[in-house]
Every structure is written in C-alpha cells, then in structure tokens.
Amino acid sequence: MEKEAKKIFWYTLAFMAFSTVWAFGNIVNGYSEFGGLKSIFSWVLIFVIYFIPYSLIVGELGSTFKDAGGGVSSWIKETHSKLLAYYAGWTIWVVHMPYISQKPSRIIAAFSWAVFRDNRISKMNITYVQIISLVIFIVALFLAARGVNFIKKLATLAGSSMFIMSLLFILMAITAPSITGAKTYSIDWSLDTFMPTFDVKYVTSIAILVFAVGGCEKISPYVNKMKKPSTDFPKGMMTLVLMVVTTAILGTFALALMFDTNNIPKDLLTNGTYYAFQTLGNYYGVGNLFLVIYAVVDFIGQVSIVIISIDAPLRMLLESSDEQYIPKKLLVKNSNDVYTNGLKLVGVIVSILLIIPMFGIKEVNELFRWLVKLNAVCMPLRYLWVFAAYIFLKKAAGKFQADYKFVKNKYIGIGLGAWCFFLTAFACITGMYTPGSIFQTTMNIVTPIILISLGLIMPYLAKKNNK
C-alpha cells in the first residue's frame, strides 16, 4: 500500500511537465515574432504536428529505458553505440553555451527594471552591456566552482514563483476590463487578424516555436513511476498539451489587450514581460508593484539558471560518457566535487560568445532578438537525438520491452520519429537566416557548426591524452 501511494497520477505528471516545458516568455516571444494574435494559429499548428508526437515518443523511450540514468545519451547507447552516445551527450552539453551567454544580459535587464522601472536597458551601449555580462558570467563561473548547493533550491523557488505569476497574469489581465474597468485595446475578430502571412520571415522563425515546446524529455524518468503507464502517460501528455494550448491562446489574448497586435513594440522581446506586469499594475491601481515583484523573481531565477546551466549539463556529459572519448584532464575535480577543467572550457567558449556580438550588433534590442534566434537554432539540435533514439528503438523492434508504447507498429514509429527529426532539422537550418543581417546569419551558421565540431576533436584528444 505504501508503494502504491507513491505512484504518480496522470494529472501530477501533466503539471510537472507543464512547469518544465512552458514559460510566460514563450508567449511574449511568439506574440513579438509571429504578428500578435496571428501567433495563435502557429502555436496550435506546432502543438498538433510536433509537440504531441514528441511528448509521446519521449514517454515510450523513458518507459523502455526506465533504469538508464543518462537520459538521451543512455537511449542512444542502448539502441546504437557508445560513440554515438558520446556525440549525443556532447551535443546536449555544448548547445547550452549560447543559452548561458544569453543569461547575463537577461540578468542586467531584470536588475534594471527592478531598480529603475523603465526600459533604459534598450538604450544602453552594447559594448557596456556585453562587458558587464562578461563580468556577471565570470562571477557565476566562480560560484559554480564553489559547488553552491543552495542555488538549486533558489532556482526551484524562483521557477515556481515565476510559474504562478505567469498564470495569475493571464487570469488578471483578461478579467481586468470587467473588474477594474481598465481601458484596453479592442480585438478585431476577423479572419485576417488571426491568419499569419507565410513568408520568409515566418519560415525562418519556426525554430522559435520548436525551441519553445521542446525539453519534455526531462520528465521521461517518471513514466514508469505512474500507476498505469500504458494509459496514464498519454492521458497526462494530452492534458499537458491542452494546458499549454490554453495558456498560449489565453496569454496571447491577454497581451493583445495591452499591445496593439498591428503595431507591436520593437523592443517587445527585450522588455515585453516587464511592460506586461507594469501595465497590469496600472490596471489594478497598484503602480509598479507587480513589475517589481516580477523583476526581482526574474533576477533571482536568471542568476540561479546561469549557475545551474554551467554545472549540470557539464556533469551529465562527463559522468555519462565513456572515458575513451573524454580526455582524463576534463574529469579532474576540486574539493567541492566540481569539474574544474570542464568549467574552464565552459569559460572559454561562453566568453567568446559574449565578446563577438560587440563587433557586429549595434543596439540592445537587436542583441536580445539575435540571442533568441541563436538559441532557437542551437538548442533544438539536442532534440534530434531524441528522435534518432526512437528510430533506432523501432528498428530493433522486439528487442526491448516497455510498459508504455506510443505506437506498436514498427514502420509507423520510424515514420513519426523521422517526421519529428526532419521538422526539427528544417527549423534549425531555416532559422539560421536573419533577413537584413549578414553578421547574424553568419553567426547563426558558424556557431553551431564550430560547437558541434569541437566534439569530433575530443575522442582524438582523449586517445592521445589517456595514453
């Protein structure tokens, strides 16, 4: 009875997955880059053709390899080889480098809004922003080397608070006109308001949608902890999809009440979330109260995330990869059980990513937009390994057993895995192009190529070093 009581219910899994996958910032990014209310069509489309099969594929992989501790790398190892598992682990780790390089500027923005309560971050000199970002990163690197465990608890607290605030924002924004009589933008309910224009900008922005809905493989360890995995997991995932779709749609409508869908602010990617909470405070007559609370929570959350993102992915790579592919020097630990040489490698890569934008990007709003685009190109590369593992799994039909199966037919499974793989690759490749900027397009192409290529060198260095 005690064992039964510890089983996870389908609705518990749905809430766990929701807080892992979705964030209020995704809604703002979609509203900014996909034409306001037109983004609703894009969200629904990506959920149906990508997110649903993606989440159910993860469920089958997690159920099949329930005792594998390395996540995606373990799936590849079991279905293919140790070498390919290493490359998967490397990809999952190295795509976090652009993600880490994005966080210091977000920390500056959160601090600026918390203290000054305006958009002066957008007017700062780009060189100063990147120099301060470099200093912040070095401090974060130092804290990561100290093995600060309380940061993880702080991140959990900040993440939970952000999640609750995001849901409250949507509820309060939509009900504000009827409760407080607040004057908001009116919504034109014609088809043109909601139907996007399928042009070059649209195609090259799909990566932002793919990036937003990815990452549900983090919940795979919980599949076999459910009462009835074969029925409860798909039920939980369908609930997750419904929750995300509902939040995306209602959140977009909430933003449409605050920002003219036909005249979206150019700095919405930089300041949109802060504008939203500032406007909400004005609706309810509390001034900047909501804004300050959100900015402080965001600041704490961003600081926590950058430190965890330095340590956790590195630890996953070095602890799950075979030593024949990793130089022993990278496995050196300090007294705090932290991989010191690994942190130095992180320091070099991220520092370069922080310095280079100074030479090709002129303003802060442009920097924030490029960082979102760069991460949308790089981060989904790790999803490719999820779909590759599923294809390998289905090819080896009958070799592995699972409590939950997305599809039982071998060829349908391979087809679904190939479809998600293709769509992810297509989004990453088309997302590299940035209209009107040769520098940003070049960086979007060169950055992932160099980062992934570094992983090809490591086995050679390991063979040479480990002798």
Tab-separated table of C-alpha atoms in Angstrom:
chain	number	residue	atom	x	y	z
A	1	MET	CA	0.000	0.000	0.000
A	2	GLU	CA	2.864	2.356	0.792
A	3	LYS	CA	4.446	1.612	-2.593
A	4	GLU	CA	1.125	2.195	-4.335
A	5	ALA	CA	0.686	5.541	-2.580
A	6	LYS	CA	3.953	6.819	-4.044
A	7	LYS	CA	2.824	6.253	-7.632
A	8	ILE	CA	2.437	9.372	-9.784
A	9	PHE	CA	-1.032	10.207	-11.068
A	10	TRP	CA	-1.539	11.348	-14.662
A	11	TYR	CA	-2.553	14.870	-13.624
A	12	THR	CA	0.557	15.178	-11.408
A	13	LEU	CA	2.755	14.312	-14.381
A	14	ALA	CA	0.916	16.873	-16.510
A	15	PHE	CA	1.666	19.661	-14.012
A	16	MET	CA	5.299	18.548	-13.661
A	17	ALA	CA	5.753	18.558	-17.428
A	18	PHE	CA	3.977	21.901	-17.816
A	19	SER	CA	6.328	23.716	-15.451
A	20	THR	CA	9.298	22.098	-17.231
A	21	VAL	CA	8.281	22.855	-20.814
A	22	TRP	CA	6.319	26.090	-20.781
A	23	ALA	CA	7.048	29.676	-19.682
A	24	PHE	CA	5.408	33.077	-19.997
A	25	GLY	CA	8.364	34.289	-22.065
A	26	ASN	CA	7.376	31.838	-24.813
A	27	ILE	CA	4.048	33.629	-25.245
A	28	VAL	CA	5.777	37.025	-25.450
A	29	ASN	CA	8.304	35.724	-27.999
A	30	GLY	CA	5.511	34.269	-30.118
A	31	TYR	CA	3.486	37.472	-29.926
A	32	SER	CA	6.524	39.518	-30.954
A	33	GLU	CA	7.803	37.346	-33.799
A	34	PHE	CA	4.559	35.963	-35.276
A	35	GLY	CA	2.394	39.051	-35.572
A	36	GLY	CA	0.484	39.345	-32.317
A	37	LEU	CA	-2.789	37.409	-32.467
A	38	LYS	CA	-1.552	35.645	-35.608
A	39	SER	CA	0.718	33.621	-33.331
A	40	ILE	CA	-2.301	31.616	-32.067
A	41	PHE	CA	-2.526	29.762	-35.383
A	42	SER	CA	1.206	28.969	-35.226
A	43	TRP	CA	1.038	27.692	-31.648
A	44	VAL	CA	-1.879	25.369	-32.373
A	45	LEU	CA	-0.158	24.104	-35.542
A	46	ILE	CA	3.169	23.319	-33.818
A	47	PHE	CA	1.374	21.582	-30.947
A	48	VAL	CA	-0.568	19.289	-33.288
A	49	ILE	CA	2.147	18.353	-35.793
A	50	TYR	CA	5.148	18.339	-33.438
A	51	PHE	CA	4.591	18.631	-29.699
A	52	ILE	CA	2.073	15.784	-29.342
A	53	PRO	CA	4.180	13.120	-31.124
A	54	TYR	CA	7.343	14.487	-29.483
A	55	SER	CA	5.986	14.101	-25.936
A	56	LEU	CA	4.588	10.614	-26.591
A	57	ILE	CA	7.861	9.491	-28.193
A	58	VAL	CA	9.661	10.614	-25.041
A	59	GLY	CA	7.216	8.570	-22.988
A	60	GLU	CA	7.988	5.354	-24.850
A	61	LEU	CA	11.746	5.916	-24.642
A	62	GLY	CA	11.521	6.674	-20.928
A	63	SER	CA	9.399	3.608	-20.308
A	64	THR	CA	11.732	1.366	-22.323
A	65	PHE	CA	14.898	2.511	-20.579
A	66	LYS	CA	13.496	3.206	-17.128
A	67	ASP	CA	16.767	2.388	-15.357
A	68	ALA	CA	19.010	4.441	-17.663
A	69	GLY	CA	20.386	7.388	-15.723
A	70	GLY	CA	21.957	9.305	-18.593
A	71	GLY	CA	18.739	10.301	-20.335
A	72	VAL	CA	19.063	10.763	-24.092
A	73	SER	CA	22.703	9.624	-24.115
A	74	SER	CA	21.686	6.355	-22.442
A	75	TRP	CA	18.921	5.825	-25.012
A	76	ILE	CA	21.413	6.214	-27.855
A	77	LYS	CA	23.908	3.936	-26.107
A	78	GLU	CA	21.312	1.187	-25.656
A	79	THR	CA	19.908	1.436	-29.174
A	80	HIS	CA	23.096	2.137	-31.147
A	81	SER	CA	26.625	2.563	-29.727
A	82	LYS	CA	28.828	4.209	-27.093
A	83	LEU	CA	30.414	6.511	-29.674
A	84	LEU	CA	27.095	7.882	-30.867
A	85	ALA	CA	26.002	8.199	-27.238
A	86	TYR	CA	29.051	10.376	-26.624
A	87	TYR	CA	28.148	12.630	-29.565
A	88	ALA	CA	24.605	12.908	-28.212
A	89	GLY	CA	25.952	13.860	-24.778
A	90	TRP	CA	28.317	16.375	-26.333
A	91	THR	CA	25.524	18.000	-28.346
A	92	ILE	CA	23.237	18.230	-25.314
A	93	TRP	CA	26.041	19.911	-23.363
A	94	VAL	CA	27.514	22.230	-25.971
A	95	VAL	CA	24.215	23.776	-27.131
A	96	HIS	CA	23.906	25.176	-23.602
A	97	MET	CA	26.812	27.539	-24.349
A	98	PRO	CA	24.715	30.063	-26.353
A	99	TYR	CA	21.976	29.608	-23.740
A	100	ILE	CA	24.404	30.532	-20.943
A	101	SER	CA	25.672	33.515	-22.959
A	102	GLN	CA	22.096	34.832	-23.150
A	103	LYS	CA	21.501	34.851	-19.403
A	104	PRO	CA	23.833	37.659	-18.201
A	105	SER	CA	22.087	40.231	-20.426
A	106	ARG	CA	18.729	38.996	-19.084
A	107	ILE	CA	20.097	39.457	-15.552
A	108	ILE	CA	21.035	43.059	-16.418
A	109	ALA	CA	17.544	43.681	-17.819
A	110	ALA	CA	15.830	42.241	-14.723
A	111	PHE	CA	18.041	44.313	-12.401
A	112	SER	CA	17.462	47.475	-14.442
A	113	TRP	CA	13.678	47.067	-14.379
A	114	ALA	CA	13.653	46.217	-10.662
A	115	VAL	CA	15.638	49.351	-9.779
A	116	PHE	CA	14.699	51.949	-12.425
A	117	ARG	CA	11.317	50.560	-13.539
A	118	ASP	CA	11.721	51.674	-17.160
A	119	ASN	CA	13.160	50.467	-20.454
A	120	ARG	CA	16.572	52.162	-20.201
A	121	ILE	CA	18.231	48.773	-20.819
A	122	SER	CA	17.272	49.194	-24.501
A	123	LYS	CA	19.239	52.452	-24.690
A	124	MET	CA	22.458	51.142	-23.138
A	125	ASN	CA	25.650	50.936	-25.159
A	126	ILE	CA	26.024	47.389	-26.477
A	127	THR	CA	29.708	47.284	-25.513
A	128	TYR	CA	28.931	48.146	-21.892
A	129	VAL	CA	26.163	45.532	-21.785
A	130	GLN	CA	28.497	42.798	-23.020
A	131	ILE	CA	31.365	43.803	-20.721
A	132	ILE	CA	29.029	43.743	-17.704
A	133	SER	CA	27.652	40.412	-18.987
A	134	LEU	CA	31.180	39.031	-19.106
A	135	VAL	CA	31.788	40.108	-15.502
A	136	ILE	CA	28.491	38.523	-14.405
A	137	PHE	CA	29.416	35.302	-16.186
A	138	ILE	CA	32.850	35.160	-14.527
A	139	VAL	CA	31.223	35.610	-11.101
A	140	ALA	CA	28.718	32.846	-11.960
A	141	LEU	CA	31.605	30.610	-13.055
A	142	PHE	CA	33.340	31.238	-9.722
A	143	LEU	CA	30.155	30.392	-7.782
A	144	ALA	CA	29.669	27.231	-9.848
A	145	ALA	CA	33.223	26.177	-8.969
A	146	ARG	CA	32.374	26.576	-5.282
A	147	GLY	CA	29.638	23.974	-5.608
A	148	VAL	CA	26.872	26.201	-4.231
A	149	ASN	CA	24.054	23.747	-3.489
A	150	PHE	CA	21.592	26.301	-2.202
A	151	ILE	CA	21.381	27.742	-5.724
A	152	LYS	CA	19.376	24.694	-6.816
A	153	LYS	CA	16.779	25.312	-4.099
A	154	LEU	CA	16.729	29.001	-5.002
A	155	ALA	CA	16.131	28.125	-8.664
A	156	THR	CA	13.231	25.832	-7.720
A	157	LEU	CA	11.653	28.558	-5.602
A	158	ALA	CA	12.129	31.230	-8.287
A	159	GLY	CA	10.850	28.910	-11.015
A	160	SER	CA	7.723	28.025	-9.051
A	161	SER	CA	7.073	31.703	-8.284
A	162	MET	CA	7.524	32.658	-11.940
A	163	PHE	CA	5.141	29.893	-12.992
A	164	ILE	CA	2.446	31.050	-10.566
A	165	MET	CA	2.907	34.721	-11.537
A	166	SER	CA	2.576	33.872	-15.226
A	167	LEU	CA	-0.748	32.099	-14.670
A	168	LEU	CA	-2.004	34.904	-12.417
A	169	PHE	CA	-1.016	37.469	-15.050
A	170	ILE	CA	-3.120	35.764	-17.719
A	171	LEU	CA	-6.125	35.495	-15.394
A	172	MET	CA	-5.854	39.055	-14.070
A	173	ALA	CA	-5.169	40.638	-17.471
A	174	ILE	CA	-8.185	39.028	-19.141
A	175	THR	CA	-10.541	39.881	-16.267
A	176	ALA	CA	-9.175	43.414	-15.678
A	177	PRO	CA	-11.629	45.229	-18.019
A	178	SER	CA	-14.659	43.754	-16.257
A	179	ILE	CA	-13.229	44.009	-12.717
A	180	THR	CA	-11.487	47.410	-12.808
A	181	GLY	CA	-12.940	48.972	-15.958
A	182	ALA	CA	-9.447	49.275	-17.413
A	183	LYS	CA	-9.236	50.657	-20.954
A	184	THR	CA	-7.588	48.097	-23.216
A	185	TYR	CA	-7.068	47.573	-26.931
A	186	SER	CA	-10.075	46.140	-28.729
A	187	ILE	CA	-9.710	42.906	-30.682
A	188	ASP	CA	-10.746	42.645	-34.318
A	189	TRP	CA	-12.300	39.188	-34.684
A	190	SER	CA	-11.937	38.990	-38.462
A	191	LEU	CA	-10.011	36.125	-40.088
A	192	ASP	CA	-7.192	38.450	-41.203
A	193	THR	CA	-6.376	39.193	-37.554
A	194	PHE	CA	-5.556	35.544	-36.852
A	195	MET	CA	-4.217	34.218	-40.185
A	196	PRO	CA	-0.418	34.586	-40.491
A	197	THR	CA	1.470	35.520	-43.644
A	198	PHE	CA	3.574	32.575	-44.783
A	199	ASP	CA	6.622	34.488	-45.988
A	200	VAL	CA	10.390	34.196	-45.499
A	201	LYS	CA	10.228	35.741	-42.027
A	202	TYR	CA	7.631	33.178	-40.962
A	203	VAL	CA	9.629	30.191	-42.200
A	204	THR	CA	12.876	31.439	-40.650
A	205	SER	CA	11.127	31.918	-37.280
A	206	ILE	CA	9.705	28.383	-36.940
A	207	ALA	CA	12.773	27.455	-34.862
A	208	ILE	CA	11.463	29.761	-32.100
A	209	LEU	CA	8.287	27.641	-31.860
A	210	VAL	CA	10.223	24.365	-31.887
A	211	PHE	CA	12.582	25.675	-29.213
A	212	ALA	CA	9.636	26.813	-27.062
A	213	VAL	CA	7.883	23.424	-26.895
A	214	GLY	CA	10.988	21.248	-26.543
A	215	GLY	CA	12.576	19.727	-23.475
A	216	CYS	CA	9.891	17.314	-22.268
A	217	GLU	CA	12.478	14.503	-22.252
A	218	LYS	CA	13.321	15.740	-18.751
A	219	ILE	CA	10.179	14.025	-17.434
A	220	SER	CA	10.998	10.634	-19.007
A	221	PRO	CA	12.298	9.118	-15.713
A	222	TYR	CA	8.793	9.403	-14.249
A	223	VAL	CA	6.975	7.309	-16.869
A	224	ASN	CA	7.413	4.020	-15.019
A	225	LYS	CA	6.547	5.614	-11.689
A	226	MET	CA	2.944	6.055	-12.800
A	227	LYS	CA	0.105	3.782	-11.678
A	228	LYS	CA	-0.744	2.659	-15.240
A	229	PRO	CA	1.931	3.893	-17.689
A	230	SER	CA	0.200	2.493	-20.784
A	231	THR	CA	-2.939	4.578	-20.219
A	232	ASP	CA	-1.976	7.268	-17.700
A	233	PHE	CA	1.062	8.623	-19.563
A	234	PRO	CA	-0.764	9.512	-22.808
A	235	LYS	CA	-3.597	10.906	-20.685
A	236	GLY	CA	-1.084	13.097	-18.816
A	237	MET	CA	0.541	14.227	-22.068
A	238	MET	CA	-2.785	15.108	-23.672
A	239	THR	CA	-3.606	17.109	-20.550
A	240	LEU	CA	-0.216	18.818	-20.851
A	241	VAL	CA	-0.906	19.732	-24.493
A	242	LEU	CA	-4.352	21.066	-23.554
A	243	MET	CA	-2.853	23.145	-20.728
A	244	VAL	CA	-0.129	24.580	-22.945
A	245	VAL	CA	-2.525	25.327	-25.806
A	246	THR	CA	-4.971	27.016	-23.428
A	247	THR	CA	-2.212	29.060	-21.783
A	248	ALA	CA	-0.741	30.068	-25.143
A	249	ILE	CA	-4.107	31.189	-26.515
A	250	LEU	CA	-5.320	32.992	-23.389
A	251	GLY	CA	-1.875	34.507	-22.823
A	252	THR	CA	-1.829	35.851	-26.375
A	253	PHE	CA	-5.286	37.368	-25.901
A	254	ALA	CA	-4.070	38.932	-22.634
A	255	LEU	CA	-1.121	40.521	-24.453
A	256	ALA	CA	-3.452	41.724	-27.249
A	257	LEU	CA	-5.344	43.768	-24.641
A	258	MET	CA	-2.084	45.564	-23.764
A	259	PHE	CA	-0.196	45.757	-27.066
A	260	ASP	CA	-1.717	46.672	-30.420
A	261	THR	CA	-1.497	43.486	-32.486
A	262	ASN	CA	-0.988	45.613	-35.630
A	263	ASN	CA	1.697	47.823	-34.094
A	264	ILE	CA	3.857	45.615	-31.860
A	265	PRO	CA	6.647	47.449	-29.942
A	266	LYS	CA	10.062	46.810	-31.475
A	267	ASP	CA	11.559	46.122	-28.053
A	268	LEU	CA	8.942	43.557	-27.001
A	269	LEU	CA	11.494	40.712	-26.962
A	270	THR	CA	13.653	42.768	-24.608
A	271	ASN	CA	11.067	44.362	-22.346
A	272	GLY	CA	7.750	42.663	-23.125
A	273	THR	CA	7.318	40.722	-19.887
A	274	TYR	CA	8.148	43.819	-17.817
A	275	TYR	CA	5.793	46.026	-19.846
A	276	ALA	CA	3.062	43.447	-19.287
A	277	PHE	CA	3.364	43.372	-15.494
A	278	GLN	CA	3.767	47.159	-15.339
A	279	THR	CA	0.550	47.609	-17.324
A	280	LEU	CA	-1.211	45.031	-15.144
A	281	GLY	CA	-0.246	47.025	-12.049
A	282	ASN	CA	-1.727	50.155	-13.629
A	283	TYR	CA	-4.957	48.283	-14.349
A	284	TYR	CA	-5.353	47.362	-10.670
A	285	GLY	CA	-4.142	50.666	-9.258
A	286	VAL	CA	-1.015	49.325	-7.519
A	287	GLY	CA	1.541	51.148	-9.666
A	288	ASN	CA	4.751	49.210	-10.259
A	289	LEU	CA	4.168	46.614	-7.529
A	290	PHE	CA	3.624	43.674	-9.900
A	291	LEU	CA	6.512	44.830	-12.070
A	292	VAL	CA	8.997	44.987	-9.189
A	293	ILE	CA	7.935	41.601	-7.804
A	294	TYR	CA	8.276	40.021	-11.245
A	295	ALA	CA	11.642	41.698	-11.945
A	296	VAL	CA	13.098	40.576	-8.593
A	297	VAL	CA	11.875	36.996	-9.069
A	298	ASP	CA	13.186	37.055	-12.649
A	299	PHE	CA	16.566	38.338	-11.457
A	300	ILE	CA	16.907	35.561	-8.866
A	301	GLY	CA	15.741	32.974	-11.371
A	302	GLN	CA	18.155	34.090	-14.104
A	303	VAL	CA	21.120	34.108	-11.693
A	304	SER	CA	20.210	30.615	-10.498
A	305	ILE	CA	19.697	29.285	-14.023
A	306	VAL	CA	23.042	30.522	-15.326
A	307	ILE	CA	24.932	28.821	-12.463
A	308	ILE	CA	22.978	25.563	-12.807
A	309	SER	CA	23.384	25.629	-16.599
A	310	ILE	CA	27.153	25.894	-16.160
A	311	ASP	CA	27.365	22.912	-13.816
A	312	ALA	CA	24.509	20.470	-14.520
A	313	PRO	CA	24.914	19.839	-18.310
A	314	LEU	CA	28.699	19.522	-17.860
A	315	ARG	CA	28.192	16.977	-15.104
A	316	MET	CA	25.776	14.997	-17.287
A	317	LEU	CA	28.289	14.918	-20.158
A	318	LEU	CA	31.316	13.873	-18.124
A	319	GLU	CA	29.513	11.358	-15.928
A	320	SER	CA	27.600	9.608	-18.719
A	321	SER	CA	30.274	9.488	-21.469
A	322	ASP	CA	32.772	6.677	-21.880
A	323	GLU	CA	36.309	7.657	-20.823
A	324	GLN	CA	37.734	6.634	-24.177
A	325	TYR	CA	36.045	9.706	-25.708
A	326	ILE	CA	36.769	12.219	-22.935
A	327	PRO	CA	40.314	13.397	-22.006
A	328	LYS	CA	41.047	12.491	-18.389
A	329	LYS	CA	42.071	16.082	-17.719
A	330	LEU	CA	38.418	17.107	-18.055
A	331	LEU	CA	37.495	14.645	-15.295
A	332	VAL	CA	39.616	16.409	-12.658
A	333	LYS	CA	37.517	17.556	-9.681
A	334	ASN	CA	38.165	20.011	-6.880
A	335	SER	CA	37.280	19.595	-3.205
A	336	ASN	CA	33.708	20.739	-3.962
A	337	ASP	CA	33.188	17.815	-6.368
A	338	VAL	CA	33.194	20.211	-9.362
A	339	TYR	CA	34.912	19.519	-12.689
A	340	THR	CA	37.374	22.432	-12.710
A	341	ASN	CA	38.885	21.906	-16.163
A	342	GLY	CA	35.421	21.428	-17.591
A	343	LEU	CA	34.429	24.792	-16.134
A	344	LYS	CA	37.475	26.362	-17.792
A	345	LEU	CA	36.291	25.015	-21.147
A	346	VAL	CA	32.846	26.497	-20.493
A	347	GLY	CA	34.523	29.774	-19.554
A	348	VAL	CA	36.462	29.998	-22.814
A	349	ILE	CA	33.532	29.145	-25.096
A	350	VAL	CA	30.966	31.420	-23.414
A	351	SER	CA	33.432	34.319	-23.100
A	352	ILE	CA	33.986	34.211	-26.861
A	353	LEU	CA	30.223	34.175	-27.453
A	354	LEU	CA	29.882	37.242	-25.190
A	355	ILE	CA	32.675	39.202	-26.871
A	356	ILE	CA	31.891	38.598	-30.572
A	357	PRO	CA	28.497	40.424	-30.673
A	358	MET	CA	30.265	43.712	-29.845
A	359	PHE	CA	31.700	43.720	-33.367
A	360	GLY	CA	28.512	43.193	-35.356
A	361	ILE	CA	25.463	44.203	-33.318
A	362	LYS	CA	24.704	47.864	-32.707
A	363	GLU	CA	21.897	48.007	-30.145
A	364	VAL	CA	20.493	46.057	-27.206
A	365	ASN	CA	17.110	45.224	-28.748
A	366	GLU	CA	18.911	43.743	-31.736
A	367	LEU	CA	21.160	41.754	-29.376
A	368	PHE	CA	18.212	40.248	-27.486
A	369	ARG	CA	16.449	39.302	-30.722
A	370	TRP	CA	19.605	37.673	-32.081
A	371	LEU	CA	20.205	35.711	-28.865
A	372	VAL	CA	16.659	34.321	-29.010
A	373	LYS	CA	17.233	33.353	-32.646
A	374	LEU	CA	20.662	31.816	-31.966
A	375	ASN	CA	19.283	29.697	-29.127
A	376	ALA	CA	16.335	28.669	-31.302
A	377	VAL	CA	18.867	27.386	-33.847
A	378	CYS	CA	21.239	25.662	-31.401
A	379	MET	CA	19.070	24.256	-28.604
A	380	PRO	CA	16.769	22.101	-30.781
A	381	LEU	CA	19.833	20.259	-32.090
A	382	ARG	CA	19.672	18.183	-28.893
A	383	TYR	CA	16.095	17.155	-29.732
A	384	LEU	CA	17.412	15.455	-32.887
A	385	TRP	CA	18.998	12.777	-30.693
A	386	VAL	CA	15.637	12.015	-29.056
A	387	PHE	CA	14.116	11.238	-32.443
A	388	ALA	CA	17.221	9.366	-33.598
A	389	ALA	CA	16.979	7.153	-30.490
A	390	TYR	CA	13.304	6.477	-31.243
A	391	ILE	CA	14.103	5.492	-34.833
A	392	PHE	CA	16.833	3.128	-33.585
A	393	LEU	CA	14.403	1.734	-30.995
A	394	LYS	CA	11.730	0.984	-33.577
A	395	LYS	CA	14.263	-0.579	-35.940
A	396	ALA	CA	15.158	-3.002	-33.145
A	397	ALA	CA	11.511	-3.988	-32.687
A	398	GLY	CA	11.052	-6.811	-30.184
A	399	LYS	CA	14.470	-6.391	-28.596
A	400	PHE	CA	13.256	-4.006	-25.882
A	401	GLN	CA	10.182	-4.135	-23.650
A	402	ALA	CA	8.179	-1.195	-22.300
A	403	ASP	CA	5.115	-0.658	-20.132
A	404	TYR	CA	4.010	2.163	-22.435
A	405	LYS	CA	4.226	2.276	-26.236
A	406	PHE	CA	3.291	5.301	-28.331
A	407	VAL	CA	2.741	3.138	-31.425
A	408	LYS	CA	3.170	-0.610	-31.737
A	409	ASN	CA	3.739	-0.734	-35.493
A	410	LYS	CA	7.454	-0.615	-36.308
A	411	TYR	CA	7.181	1.362	-39.549
A	412	ILE	CA	4.690	3.924	-38.283
A	413	GLY	CA	7.022	4.516	-35.327
A	414	ILE	CA	10.015	5.011	-37.624
A	415	GLY	CA	7.953	7.375	-39.769
A	416	LEU	CA	6.870	9.503	-36.796
A	417	GLY	CA	10.431	9.669	-35.471
A	418	ALA	CA	11.705	10.648	-38.932
A	419	TRP	CA	8.991	13.334	-39.267
A	420	CYS	CA	9.924	14.982	-35.947
A	421	PHE	CA	13.627	14.687	-36.819
A	422	PHE	CA	13.066	16.325	-40.207
A	423	LEU	CA	10.914	19.153	-38.830
A	424	THR	CA	13.485	19.914	-36.106
A	425	ALA	CA	16.366	19.935	-38.608
A	426	PHE	CA	14.352	22.070	-41.039
A	427	ALA	CA	13.569	24.608	-38.293
A	428	CYS	CA	17.230	24.820	-37.232
A	429	ILE	CA	18.530	25.255	-40.781
A	430	THR	CA	15.951	27.823	-41.918
A	431	GLY	CA	16.268	29.642	-38.594
A	432	MET	CA	19.894	30.430	-39.376
A	433	TYR	CA	18.883	33.057	-41.916
A	434	THR	CA	18.267	36.524	-40.495
A	435	PRO	CA	16.873	38.912	-43.134
A	436	GLY	CA	18.932	42.103	-43.427
A	437	SER	CA	21.903	40.979	-41.311
A	438	ILE	CA	24.879	39.156	-42.817
A	439	PHE	CA	26.649	39.168	-39.433
A	440	GLN	CA	23.785	37.490	-37.562
A	441	THR	CA	23.185	34.956	-40.339
A	442	THR	CA	26.883	34.098	-40.379
A	443	MET	CA	26.972	33.713	-36.598
A	444	ASN	CA	23.848	31.525	-36.679
A	445	ILE	CA	25.565	29.216	-39.181
A	446	VAL	CA	29.105	29.221	-37.804
A	447	THR	CA	28.290	28.916	-34.078
A	448	PRO	CA	26.517	25.509	-34.111
A	449	ILE	CA	28.996	24.114	-36.664
A	450	ILE	CA	32.004	25.036	-34.511
A	451	LEU	CA	30.386	23.917	-31.253
A	452	ILE	CA	29.399	20.512	-32.652
A	453	SER	CA	32.772	20.108	-34.421
A	454	LEU	CA	34.634	20.531	-31.139
A	455	GLY	CA	33.026	17.264	-30.077
A	456	LEU	CA	34.677	15.484	-33.009
A	457	ILE	CA	38.102	16.505	-31.697
A	458	MET	CA	37.591	15.218	-28.158
A	459	PRO	CA	37.904	11.461	-28.901
A	460	TYR	CA	41.223	12.163	-30.645
A	461	LEU	CA	42.456	14.220	-27.690
A	462	ALA	CA	41.243	11.501	-25.304
A	463	LYS	CA	43.156	8.809	-27.207
A	464	LYS	CA	46.303	10.930	-27.148
A	465	ASN	CA	45.929	12.188	-23.574
A	466	ASN	CA	44.786	8.964	-21.917
A	467	LYS	CA	47.842	7.035	-23.103
